[in-house]
Coordinates of N, CA and C in Angstrom, one line a residue:
M11 N -12.9 81.6 20.6 CA -13.4 81.0 19.5 C -12.8 79.6 18.8
V12 N -13.8 78.7 18.9 CA -13.2 77.1 18.4 C -13.3 77.4 16.9
T13 N -12.3 77.1 16.4 CA -12.2 76.8 14.9 C -12.4 75.3 14.2
S14 N -13.3 74.9 13.8 CA -13.5 73.7 13.3 C -12.7 73.2 12.2
R15 N -12.2 72.1 12.3 CA -11.2 71.4 11.5 C -12.0 71.1 10.1
P16 N -11.0 71.2 8.9 CA -12.0 70.5 7.8 C -12.2 68.9 7.9
R17 N -13.0 68.3 7.4 CA -13.2 67.0 7.8 C -12.7 66.6 6.2
A18 N -12.1 65.2 6.5 CA -11.8 64.7 5.1 C -13.1 63.9 4.6
T19 N -13.5 64.3 3.2 CA -14.7 63.6 2.8 C -14.4 62.2 2.7
P20 N -15.5 61.0 2.1 CA -15.0 60.0 2.0 C -14.6 60.1 0.5
L21 N -14.8 60.8 -0.7 CA -14.1 60.9 -1.9 C -12.6 60.8 -1.6
V22 N -12.4 61.9 -0.7 CA -11.0 62.1 -0.6 C -10.2 60.9 0.1
L23 N -10.9 60.5 1.0 CA -10.5 59.2 1.8 C -10.0 57.9 0.8
A24 N -11.0 57.5 -0.1 CA -11.1 56.3 -1.0 C -9.9 57.1 -2.1
S25 N -9.7 58.0 -2.3 CA -8.8 58.7 -3.3 C -7.4 58.3 -2.9
T26 N -6.9 58.6 -1.5 CA -5.9 58.3 -0.8 C -5.4 56.8 -0.7
L27 N -6.5 56.1 -0.1 CA -6.4 54.9 -0.5 C -5.9 54.0 -1.7
L28 N -6.6 54.6 -2.8 CA -6.3 54.1 -4.1 C -5.0 54.5 -4.5
L29 N -4.4 55.4 -4.1 CA -3.0 56.1 -4.3 C -2.0 55.0 -3.7
A30 N -2.6 54.8 -2.3 CA -1.6 53.6 -1.3 C -1.4 52.4 -2.0
A31 N -2.7 51.7 -2.8 CA -2.7 50.5 -3.0 C -2.0 50.4 -4.4
C32 N -1.7 51.6 -5.3 CA -0.8 51.8 -6.3 C 0.6 51.7 -6.6
D33 N 0.8 52.4 -5.3 CA 1.9 52.2 -4.7 C 2.8 51.0 -4.3
L34 N 1.9 50.5 -3.4 CA 2.2 49.1 -3.1 C 2.4 48.0 -4.2
G35 N 1.7 48.0 -5.1 CA 1.4 47.2 -6.4 C 2.7 47.7 -7.4
S36 N 3.5 48.8 -6.9 CA 4.4 49.2 -8.0 C 5.8 48.2 -8.1
V37 N 5.6 47.0 -7.2 CA 6.8 46.4 -7.2 C 7.1 45.5 -8.1
D38 N 7.7 45.3 -9.0 CA 7.7 44.3 -10.1 C 8.2 43.6 -9.9
E39 N 7.8 42.1 -10.3 CA 8.3 41.0 -9.9 C 9.3 40.3 -11.2
P40 N 9.9 39.6 -11.7 CA 10.4 39.0 -12.7 C 9.2 38.2 -13.5
E41 N 9.2 38.8 -14.6 CA 8.1 38.0 -15.4 C 8.5 36.5 -15.8
D42 N 9.7 36.4 -15.8 CA 10.1 34.9 -15.9 C 10.5 34.0 -14.7
A43 N 10.0 34.3 -13.7 CA 10.1 33.6 -12.6 C 8.9 32.3 -12.8
E44 N 9.8 30.9 -12.3 CA 9.2 30.1 -12.3 C 9.2 29.4 -11.0
L45 N 8.1 28.6 -10.5 CA 8.3 27.8 -9.4 C 8.8 26.5 -9.3
D46 N 9.3 25.9 -8.5 CA 10.2 24.6 -8.7 C 9.1 23.5 -9.1
P47 N 9.4 22.7 -10.1 CA 8.3 21.6 -10.4 C 7.7 20.7 -9.4
A48 N 8.5 20.5 -8.4 CA 7.8 19.8 -7.1 C 7.1 20.6 -6.3
V49 N 7.3 22.0 -6.1 CA 6.3 22.7 -5.4 C 5.3 23.1 -6.3
A50 N 5.4 23.2 -7.4 CA 4.3 23.6 -8.2 C 3.1 22.2 -8.2
R51 N 3.8 21.2 -8.2 CA 2.8 20.0 -8.3 C 2.3 19.7 -6.8
A52 N 2.9 20.4 -5.8 CA 2.3 20.2 -4.5 C 1.1 21.1 -4.5
L53 N 1.6 22.5 -5.1 CA 0.6 23.6 -4.7 C -1.0 23.4 -5.8
E54 N -0.6 22.5 -6.7 CA -1.9 22.7 -7.9 C -2.6 21.0 -7.2
A55 N -1.9 20.4 -6.5 CA -2.9 19.0 -6.1 C -4.0 19.5 -5.6
P56 N -5.3 18.7 -5.6 CA -6.4 18.8 -5.4 C -6.7 18.7 -3.8
L57 N -7.6 19.6 -3.3 CA -7.6 19.5 -1.5 C -8.3 18.0 -1.5
M58 N -8.2 17.2 -0.9 CA -9.0 16.0 -0.8 C -9.9 16.2 0.5
T59 N -11.4 16.1 0.4 CA -12.1 16.0 1.5 C -12.7 14.8 1.5
D60 N -13.1 13.8 0.3 CA -13.5 12.5 0.4 C -12.5 11.7 1.0
P61 N -13.1 11.1 2.0 CA -12.4 9.7 2.6 C -11.6 8.8 1.5
D62 N -12.5 8.7 0.3 CA -12.1 7.9 -0.2 C -10.8 8.0 -1.2
L63 N -10.8 9.4 -1.4 CA -9.8 10.1 -2.0 C -8.3 10.6 -1.4
A64 N -8.8 10.4 0.2 CA -7.6 10.7 1.1 C -6.0 10.1 0.7
G65 N -6.2 8.8 0.3 CA -4.9 8.1 0.1 C -4.2 8.7 -1.3
L66 N -5.1 9.2 -2.0 CA -4.6 9.9 -3.0 C -3.7 11.3 -3.0
N67 N -3.9 11.8 -1.8 CA -3.2 13.2 -1.8 C -2.0 13.1 -1.7
E68 N -1.1 13.6 -2.4 CA 0.4 13.5 -2.5 C 1.1 14.9 -2.3
A69 N 0.2 15.8 -2.0 CA 0.8 17.0 -1.9 C 2.2 17.4 -1.1
N70 N 2.3 16.6 -0.1 CA 3.3 16.5 0.8 C 4.8 15.8 0.0
A71 N 4.2 15.3 -0.9 CA 5.7 14.7 -1.9 C 6.7 15.7 -1.9
A72 N 6.5 17.0 -2.3 CA 7.2 17.9 -2.5 C 8.1 18.2 -1.4
L73 N 7.8 17.8 -0.2 CA 8.4 18.1 1.3 C 9.2 16.9 1.5
T74 N 8.9 15.8 1.3 CA 9.2 14.5 1.6 C 10.0 14.0 0.7
G75 N 9.8 14.1 -0.6 CA 10.8 13.7 -1.9 C 9.9 12.1 -2.1
S76 N 9.1 12.0 -1.4 CA 8.7 10.3 -1.7 C 7.3 10.6 -2.4
R77 N 7.1 9.5 -3.2 CA 5.4 9.7 -3.8 C 4.6 8.4 -3.2
D78 N 5.2 7.6 -2.0 CA 4.3 6.8 -1.2 C 3.4 7.3 -0.4
H79 N 2.3 6.9 -0.1 CA 1.2 7.1 0.9 C 1.5 7.2 2.2
S80 N 2.4 8.1 3.1 CA 2.6 7.9 4.1 C 1.4 7.7 5.3
L81 N 0.6 8.0 4.9 CA -1.1 7.7 5.9 C -2.0 7.0 5.0
P82 N -2.0 5.6 5.2 CA -2.7 4.7 3.9 C -4.2 4.8 5.1
T83 N -5.0 5.1 4.4 CA -6.5 4.9 4.7 C -7.7 3.8 4.2
M84 N -8.0 3.4 5.2 CA -9.2 2.4 4.7 C -10.4 2.6 4.9
V85 N -11.5 2.8 4.0 CA -12.7 3.2 4.3 C -13.5 2.1 4.5
A86 N -14.3 1.8 5.5 CA -15.1 0.6 5.9 C -16.5 1.0 6.0
T87 N -17.2 1.6 5.4 CA -18.4 2.0 5.3 C -19.0 0.8 4.5
Q88 N -20.0 0.5 4.7 CA -21.1 -0.7 3.9 C -20.9 -0.3 2.6
E89 N -21.2 1.0 2.0 CA -21.1 1.1 0.5 C -19.3 0.9 0.0
A90 N -18.6 1.2 0.8 CA -17.1 0.6 0.7 C -17.1 -0.6 0.7
V91 N -17.6 -1.5 1.4 CA -17.3 -2.8 1.5 C -18.2 -3.5 0.0
R92 N -19.3 -3.0 0.0 CA -20.0 -3.3 -1.4 C -19.2 -3.0 -2.8
D93 N -18.9 -1.9 -2.6 CA -18.1 -1.5 -4.0 C -16.8 -2.4 -4.1
A94 N -16.2 -2.4 -2.9 CA -15.0 -3.8 -3.2 C -15.1 -5.1 -3.6
Q95 N -16.4 -5.2 -3.0 CA -16.6 -6.8 -3.5 C -17.0 -7.0 -5.0
D96 N -17.8 -5.7 -5.6 CA -18.5 -5.5 -6.7 C -17.2 -5.6 -7.6
Q97 N -16.2 -4.8 -7.4 CA -15.1 -4.5 -8.2 C -14.3 -6.1 -8.2
A98 N -14.4 -6.8 -7.0 CA -13.6 -8.1 -7.0 C -14.3 -9.2 -7.9
I99 N -15.5 -8.9 -7.9 CA -16.2 -10.2 -8.7 C -16.1 -9.9 -9.9
R100 N -16.1 -8.2 -10.6 CA -16.2 -7.8 -12.0 C -14.4 -8.5 -12.5
F101 N -13.5 -8.3 -11.3 CA -12.1 -8.7 -12.0 C -11.9 -10.0 -12.1
A102 N -12.7 -11.0 -11.2 CA -12.6 -12.4 -11.4 C -13.6 -13.0 -12.8
G103 N -14.3 -11.9 -13.1 CA -14.9 -12.5 -14.4 C -16.1 -12.7 -14.1
G104 N -17.2 -12.1 -13.1 CA -18.5 -12.3 -13.0 C -18.6 -12.9 -11.6
R105 N -19.8 -12.8 -10.8 CA -20.1 -13.9 -10.0 C -20.0 -14.9 -10.1
S106 N -20.2 -15.6 -11.1 CA -20.3 -17.1 -11.4 C -18.5 -17.8 -11.4
G107 N -17.6 -16.3 -11.5 CA -16.5 -16.9 -11.7 C -15.7 -17.3 -10.2
L108 N -16.0 -16.8 -9.5 CA -15.7 -17.2 -7.8 C -15.9 -18.2 -7.5
G109 N -14.7 -18.9 -7.4 CA -14.9 -20.2 -7.1 C -15.0 -20.6 -5.4
E110 N -15.5 -21.6 -5.2 CA -15.1 -22.2 -3.6 C -13.8 -22.5 -3.0
L111 N -13.3 -22.3 -2.0 CA -12.0 -22.6 -1.3 C -12.2 -23.8 -1.3
P112 N -11.0 -24.7 -1.5 CA -10.8 -26.1 -1.2 C -10.6 -26.4 0.3
A113 N -10.9 -27.8 0.5 CA -11.0 -28.2 2.0 C -9.8 -27.6 2.6
A114 N -10.2 -27.1 4.0 CA -8.9 -26.7 4.5 C -8.1 -27.5 5.2
E115 N -6.7 -27.4 5.4 CA -5.7 -28.3 5.9 C -5.3 -27.2 7.2
P116 N -4.8 -28.0 8.5 CA -4.5 -27.5 9.4 C -3.0 -27.0 9.1
I117 N -2.7 -25.5 9.4 CA -1.4 -24.8 9.3 C -0.5 -25.4 10.5
D118 N 0.6 -25.9 10.4 CA 1.5 -26.4 11.3 C 3.0 -25.1 11.6
T119 N 2.3 -23.7 11.6 CA 3.2 -23.1 11.9 C 3.0 -21.9 12.7
T120 N 3.3 -21.1 13.3 CA 3.4 -20.0 14.5 C 3.6 -18.9 13.5
V121 N 4.2 -18.8 12.6 CA 4.7 -17.5 11.9 C 3.2 -17.0 11.5
G122 N 3.1 -15.9 11.4 CA 1.8 -15.1 10.6 C 0.4 -15.2 11.9
E123 N 0.5 -16.1 12.9 CA -0.7 -16.1 13.7 C -0.5 -14.6 14.6
S124 N 0.2 -14.1 14.8 CA 0.2 -12.8 15.7 C 0.1 -11.8 14.7
P125 N -0.8 -10.8 15.0 CA -1.3 -9.8 14.3 C -0.1 -8.6 14.2
L126 N 1.1 -8.9 15.2 CA 2.5 -8.2 15.1 C 3.3 -8.7 14.4
V127 N 3.3 -9.7 13.8 CA 4.4 -10.2 12.8 C 4.7 -9.6 11.6
L128 N 5.9 -9.4 11.4 CA 6.7 -8.8 10.5 C 6.2 -9.4 9.2
L129 N 6.1 -8.3 8.1 CA 6.0 -8.8 6.6 C 7.2 -9.7 6.3
E130 N 8.4 -9.5 6.5 CA 9.3 -10.0 5.9 C 9.5 -11.6 6.8
D131 N 8.8 -11.5 8.2 CA 9.2 -12.9 8.6 C 8.0 -13.8 7.7
V132 N 6.9 -13.1 7.3 CA 6.1 -13.9 6.4 C 6.6 -14.4 5.0
A133 N 7.2 -13.4 4.8 CA 7.9 -14.0 3.1 C 8.8 -14.9 3.3
T134 N 9.7 -15.2 4.7 CA 10.7 -16.4 4.8 C 10.0 -17.7 4.7
Q135 N 8.7 -17.5 4.7 CA 8.1 -19.2 4.8 C 8.1 -19.7 3.5
H136 N 8.5 -18.7 2.3 CA 8.9 -19.2 0.9 C 10.3 -19.8 1.5
D137 N 10.4 -21.0 0.6 CA 12.0 -21.6 0.4 C 12.8 -20.8 -0.4
L138 N 13.1 -19.5 0.1 CA 13.9 -18.7 -0.8 C 15.4 -18.9 -0.8
P139 N 16.0 -18.4 -1.7 CA 17.4 -18.9 -1.9 C 18.1 -17.6 -0.6
P140 N 19.4 -18.0 -0.2 CA 19.6 -17.1 1.0 C 19.7 -15.5 0.9
T141 N 20.1 -15.5 -0.4 CA 20.2 -14.0 -0.5 C 19.1 -13.3 -1.1
C142 N 17.9 -13.9 -1.1 CA 16.7 -13.5 -1.7 C 16.2 -12.0 -1.0
L143 N 16.4 -11.8 0.4 CA 15.8 -10.8 0.8 C 17.0 -9.9 1.0
D144 N 18.3 -10.0 0.7 CA 19.4 -9.1 0.6 C 19.0 -7.9 -0.3
G145 N 18.9 -6.9 0.1 CA 19.0 -5.6 -0.9 C 17.5 -5.2 -1.1
V146 N 16.7 -5.7 0.1 CA 15.2 -5.6 -0.7 C 14.7 -4.2 -0.3
R147 N 13.9 -3.6 -1.4 CA 13.7 -1.9 -0.9 C 11.9 -1.7 -0.6
Y148 N 12.2 -0.9 0.6 CA 10.4 -0.6 0.8 C 10.1 0.4 0.5
S149 N 9.0 0.0 -0.1 CA 8.1 1.6 -0.9 C 6.9 0.7 -1.4
A150 N 5.7 1.8 -0.9 CA 4.5 1.3 -1.6 C 4.2 1.0 -3.0
S151 N 5.3 1.7 -3.5 CA 5.2 1.5 -5.2 C 5.3 0.0 -5.5
W152 N 6.1 -0.8 -4.6 CA 6.0 -2.2 -5.2 C 4.6 -2.7 -5.3
A153 N 3.6 -2.2 -4.5 CA 2.2 -3.0 -4.9 C 1.8 -2.8 -6.1
A154 N 2.0 -2.0 -7.0 CA 1.5 -1.5 -8.1 C 2.4 -2.6 -9.1
R155 N 3.6 -3.3 -8.6 CA 4.5 -4.0 -9.5 C 4.1 -5.6 -9.4
L156 N 2.9 -5.9 -8.5 CA 2.7 -7.3 -8.6 C 2.5 -7.9 -9.6
P157 N 2.3 -9.1 -9.8 CA 1.8 -9.6 -11.2 C 0.3 -9.1 -11.3
A158 N 0.2 -8.6 -12.6 CA -1.1 -7.9 -13.4 C -2.5 -8.7 -12.8
R159 N -2.7 -10.2 -12.7 CA -3.7 -10.8 -12.1 C -3.6 -11.2 -10.9
L160 N -2.9 -11.0 -10.2 CA -2.9 -11.0 -8.7 C -2.5 -9.6 -8.1
P161 N -3.4 -8.7 -8.3 CA -3.5 -7.3 -7.5 C -3.8 -7.4 -6.1
V162 N -3.4 -6.1 -5.3 CA -4.2 -5.7 -4.0 C -5.7 -5.9 -4.5
Y163 N -6.1 -6.6 -3.2 CA -7.6 -6.5 -3.3 C -8.4 -5.2 -3.7
P164 N -9.5 -5.3 -4.2 CA -10.3 -3.9 -4.5 C -10.3 -3.0 -3.1
R165 N -9.7 -1.6 -3.2 CA -10.1 -0.8 -2.2 C -9.2 -1.1 -0.8
G166 N -8.2 -1.8 -1.3 CA -7.3 -2.4 -0.1 C -6.3 -1.2 0.0
A167 N -6.1 -0.8 1.4 CA -5.0 0.2 1.8 C -3.6 -0.2 2.3
V168 N -2.9 0.0 1.1 CA -1.4 -0.4 1.3 C -1.0 0.0 2.8
V169 N -0.2 -1.1 3.4 CA 0.5 -0.3 4.7 C 1.9 -0.4 4.5
E170 N 2.5 -1.2 4.0 CA 3.9 -1.4 3.6 C 4.0 -2.6 2.4
A171 N 5.4 -2.3 2.1 CA 5.6 -3.1 0.6 C 7.4 -3.2 0.4
F172 N 7.7 -4.4 0.0 CA 8.9 -4.4 -0.1 C 9.2 -5.2 -1.3
G173 N 10.2 -5.1 -2.1 CA 10.5 -6.0 -3.4 C 11.9 -5.9 -3.9
R174 N 12.2 -6.7 -4.9 CA 13.7 -6.9 -5.4 C 13.5 -7.6 -6.7
D175 N 14.5 -7.3 -7.7 CA 14.5 -8.0 -9.0 C 16.0 -8.6 -8.8
G176 N 16.4 -9.7 -8.7 CA 17.3 -10.2 -8.6 C 17.4 -11.7 -9.8
R177 N 18.9 -11.9 -10.1 CA 19.1 -13.1 -10.8 C 18.6 -14.4 -9.7
D178 N 18.8 -14.2 -8.5 CA 18.5 -15.5 -7.4 C 17.1 -15.4 -7.5
C179 N 16.3 -14.5 -7.7 CA 15.1 -14.3 -7.4 C 14.4 -13.0 -7.5
T180 N 13.1 -13.1 -7.7 CA 12.5 -11.8 -8.0 C 10.9 -11.8 -7.0
I181 N 11.2 -10.9 -6.2 CA 10.1 -11.0 -4.8 C 9.1 -9.4 -4.8
R182 N 8.3 -9.9 -4.7 CA 6.8 -8.9 -4.2 C 6.3 -8.9 -2.8
A183 N 6.2 -8.4 -2.0 CA 5.7 -8.7 -0.8 C 5.0 -7.3 -0.1
V184 N 3.6 -7.3 -0.3 CA 2.6 -6.4 0.3 C 1.6 -6.5 1.4
R185 N 1.7 -5.4 2.3 CA 0.9 -5.9 3.3 C -0.3 -4.6 3.0
F186 N -1.6 -5.3 3.1 CA -2.5 -4.1 3.2 C -3.9 -4.7 4.0
S187 N -4.6 -3.3 3.9 CA -5.9 -3.8 5.5 C -7.1 -3.8 4.4
S188 N -8.1 -4.3 4.7 CA -9.3 -4.2 3.7 C -10.5 -4.6 4.8
P189 N -11.5 -3.6 4.6 CA -12.8 -4.0 5.2 C -13.7 -5.3 5.1
V190 N -13.4 -6.1 3.9 CA -14.1 -7.1 3.4 C -13.6 -8.4 4.3
P191 N -14.8 -9.2 4.6 CA -14.6 -10.4 5.1 C -13.6 -11.5 4.8
A192 N -12.6 -11.9 5.7 CA -11.7 -13.1 5.2 C -11.9 -13.9 4.0
Q193 N -13.1 -14.5 4.1 CA -13.3 -15.7 3.3 C -13.4 -15.1 1.7
E194 N -14.1 -13.9 1.7 CA -14.4 -13.3 0.4 C -12.8 -13.0 0.0
I195 N -11.9 -12.4 0.6 CA -10.6 -12.0 0.3 C -9.9 -13.2 -0.3
L196 N -10.1 -14.4 0.5 CA -9.4 -15.7 0.1 C -9.7 -16.3 -1.2
R197 N -11.4 -16.0 -1.2 CA -12.1 -16.8 -2.7 C -11.7 -16.0 -3.8
F198 N -10.9 -15.0 -3.4 CA -11.0 -14.0 -4.6 C -9.4 -14.0 -5.1
Y199 N -8.4 -14.4 -4.2 CA -7.2 -14.8 -4.7 C -6.9 -16.5 -5.3
A200 N -7.7 -17.2 -4.4 CA -7.7 -18.4 -4.9 C -8.6 -18.8 -6.2
T201 N -9.4 -17.9 -6.5 CA -9.9 -18.0 -8.1 C -8.9 -17.2 -9.1
L202 N -8.4 -16.6 -8.7 CA -7.3 -15.9 -9.4 C -6.3 -16.8 -9.8
A203 N -5.6 -17.3 -8.9 CA -4.6 -18.2 -8.9 C -4.9 -19.4 -9.8
T204 N -6.1 -19.8 -9.7 CA -6.6 -21.0 -10.4 C -6.7 -20.7 -12.0
Q205 N -7.2 -19.3 -12.2 CA -7.0 -19.1 -13.5 C -5.9 -19.0 -14.3
E206 N -4.6 -18.9 -13.5 CA -3.5 -18.4 -13.8 C -2.7 -19.5 -13.8
G207 N -3.4 -20.9 -13.4 CA -2.7 -22.2 -13.6 C -2.1 -22.5 -12.4
F208 N -1.9 -21.9 -11.3 CA -1.3 -22.1 -9.9 C -2.6 -23.6 -9.7
A209 N -1.3 -24.3 -8.8 CA -2.1 -25.4 -7.7 C -2.2 -24.6 -6.4
I210 N -3.3 -24.7 -6.0 CA -3.3 -24.1 -4.6 C -3.7 -25.1 -3.3
T211 N -3.5 -24.7 -2.2 CA -4.1 -25.4 -0.8 C -4.2 -24.2 -0.1
Y212 N -5.3 -24.6 0.6 CA -5.8 -23.7 1.9 C -5.6 -24.0 2.7
G213 N -5.2 -23.4 4.0 CA -5.0 -23.8 5.6 C -5.4 -22.8 6.3
E214 N -5.8 -22.9 7.6 CA -6.3 -22.1 8.5 C -6.1 -22.5 9.9
T215 N -6.0 -21.9 10.7 CA -5.8 -21.9 12.4 C -6.6 -21.0 12.8
T216 N -6.4 -21.1 14.1 CA -7.1 -19.4 14.8 C -6.5 -18.3 14.5
G217 N -7.1 -17.4 14.3 CA -6.8 -16.2 13.6 C -5.9 -15.9 12.4
L218 N -5.9 -17.1 11.6 CA -4.9 -17.1 10.6 C -5.5 -17.7 9.4
W219 N -5.8 -17.5 8.0 CA -6.1 -18.5 6.8 C -5.0 -17.8 5.9
R220 N -4.6 -19.1 5.3 CA -3.5 -18.8 4.2 C -3.8 -19.9 2.9
I221 N -3.5 -19.3 1.8 CA -3.6 -19.7 0.4 C -2.0 -19.8 0.2
E222 N -1.5 -21.3 -0.4 CA -0.2 -21.2 -1.1 C -0.4 -21.7 -2.4
A223 N 0.0 -21.1 -3.4 CA -0.4 -21.6 -5.0 C 1.4 -21.6 -5.4
S224 N 1.5 -22.7 -6.5 CA 2.3 -22.5 -7.1 C 2.4 -23.4 -8.2
K225 N 3.4 -23.1 -9.4 CA 3.3 -23.3 -10.8 C 4.8 -23.3 -11.0
A226 N 5.2 -24.0 -11.9 CA 6.5 -23.8 -12.6 C 7.2 -22.2 -12.7
G227 N 8.2 -22.1 -11.5 CA 9.0 -20.9 -11.7 C 8.1 -19.6 -11.1
A228 N 7.0 -19.9 -10.0 CA 6.5 -18.7 -9.7 C 5.9 -19.5 -8.4
R229 N 5.8 -18.9 -7.2 CA 5.1 -19.0 -6.0 C 4.3 -18.0 -5.4
V230 N 3.1 -18.2 -4.7 CA 2.4 -17.1 -4.4 C 1.6 -17.2 -3.0
L231 N 2.0 -16.7 -2.0 CA 1.6 -16.8 -0.5 C 0.6 -15.5 0.0
V232 N -0.6 -16.3 0.5 CA -1.8 -15.3 0.9 C -2.2 -15.2 2.1
E233 N -1.8 -14.7 3.2 CA -2.3 -14.8 4.2 C -3.0 -13.7 5.0
V234 N -4.0 -14.0 5.8 CA -5.0 -13.2 6.1 C -5.2 -13.2 7.5
R235 N -5.4 -12.2 8.3 CA -5.7 -12.3 9.7 C -6.2 -11.0 10.2
P236 N -7.3 -11.1 11.4 CA -7.9 -10.1 11.9 C -6.9 -8.7 11.9
S237 N -7.4 -7.5 12.0 CA -6.6 -6.7 12.0 C -6.8 -6.3 13.3
L238 N -5.9 -5.4 14.3 CA -5.7 -5.0 15.4 C -6.8 -3.7 15.5
V239 N -6.9 -3.0 14.6 CA -7.9 -2.1 14.3 C -8.9 -2.2 13.8
E240 N -9.2 -2.7 12.6 CA -10.5 -3.1 12.3 C -10.5 -3.8 10.9
G241 N -11.4 -4.9 10.5 CA -11.2 -5.2 9.4 C -10.4 -6.7 9.3
Q242 N -9.6 -6.7 7.9 CA -8.4 -7.7 7.9 C -6.9 -7.3 7.7
E243 N -6.3 -8.2 8.0 CA -4.8 -7.3 7.5 C -4.3 -8.7 6.5
V244 N -4.0 -8.2 5.4 CA -3.6 -8.9 4.4 C -1.9 -9.2 4.0
D245 N -1.4 -10.3 4.0 CA 0.1 -10.3 3.4 C 0.0 -11.2 2.0
L246 N 0.3 -10.3 0.9 CA 0.4 -10.8 -0.5 C 2.1 -11.3 -0.7
V247 N 2.4 -12.3 -0.7 CA 3.8 -12.7 -1.4 C 4.0 -13.3 -2.5
S248 N 4.5 -12.8 -3.5 CA 4.7 -13.1 -4.9 C 6.1 -13.3 -5.0
V249 N 6.9 -14.7 -5.5 CA 8.2 -15.1 -5.7 C 8.4 -15.7 -7.2
A250 N 9.4 -15.4 -7.9 CA 9.8 -16.2 -9.2 C 11.0 -16.8 -8.8
G251 N 10.8 -18.1 -9.4 CA 12.2 -18.9 -9.4 C 12.2 -19.8 -8.0
T252 N 11.8 -20.0 -7.4 CA 11.7 -20.7 -6.0 C 10.6 -21.5 -5.6
A253 N 10.6 -22.0 -4.5 CA 9.7 -22.9 -4.1 C 9.0 -22.5 -2.9
V254 N 7.9 -22.9 -2.2 CA 7.1 -22.6 -1.3 C 7.4 -23.7 -0.2
S255 N 7.6 -23.4 0.9 CA 8.2 -24.3 2.0 C 7.0 -24.8 2.5
R256 N 6.3 -25.8 2.7 CA 5.2 -26.5 3.3 C 5.2 -26.9 4.8
R257 N 5.3 -25.7 5.6 CA 5.6 -25.9 6.9 C 4.2 -26.2 7.6

């Protein structure tokens, strides 16, 4: 004779699982446990899904110890280009505020023509004091320390930057990419430099456009060349207390 085993009812199984869950939750954690501030900031950072916001995602800063954007992004959609142009127009004081470029002069130099030129090589086109580049520090944060009226072009993606504050010179050098046509970027900087009282010259050659601006105690150099990837690559150099070498 086969004796049937008693079957566990759903109610008994549910009770057993509930008791097991209570036992697992009985391990107490210290009430005063706190996360490391850097780790907490990383965990609380929003997840970025919009390409326009990707450059703001600094959650990895807790791991790298850096606040720089290690992977700059350039959004090259038509909407992004129009938005950048609109912001530039407003910054310059309205559409009527954007002036035309002066007559182009030939550029007598090979520095800057190659898309592989180093940012420091571009900066040396300023007639810098011998020690001006000694001890410069590379950090994307220098882009935020440009002169207030000569910022990175709207929606520009910073690639690299360096700077230094010294008695012999104060320098800011920023390289960024932009999907906006070169002539519009150049008009933007020519207009702002003129508004700030700089005397400007404009030069061009194959694959390179340059604005040099100078006034007492300050010099600015803007070079634009086609990017190897997409859009334009722009070098913006600001130096205080030195002269620009016209080469």
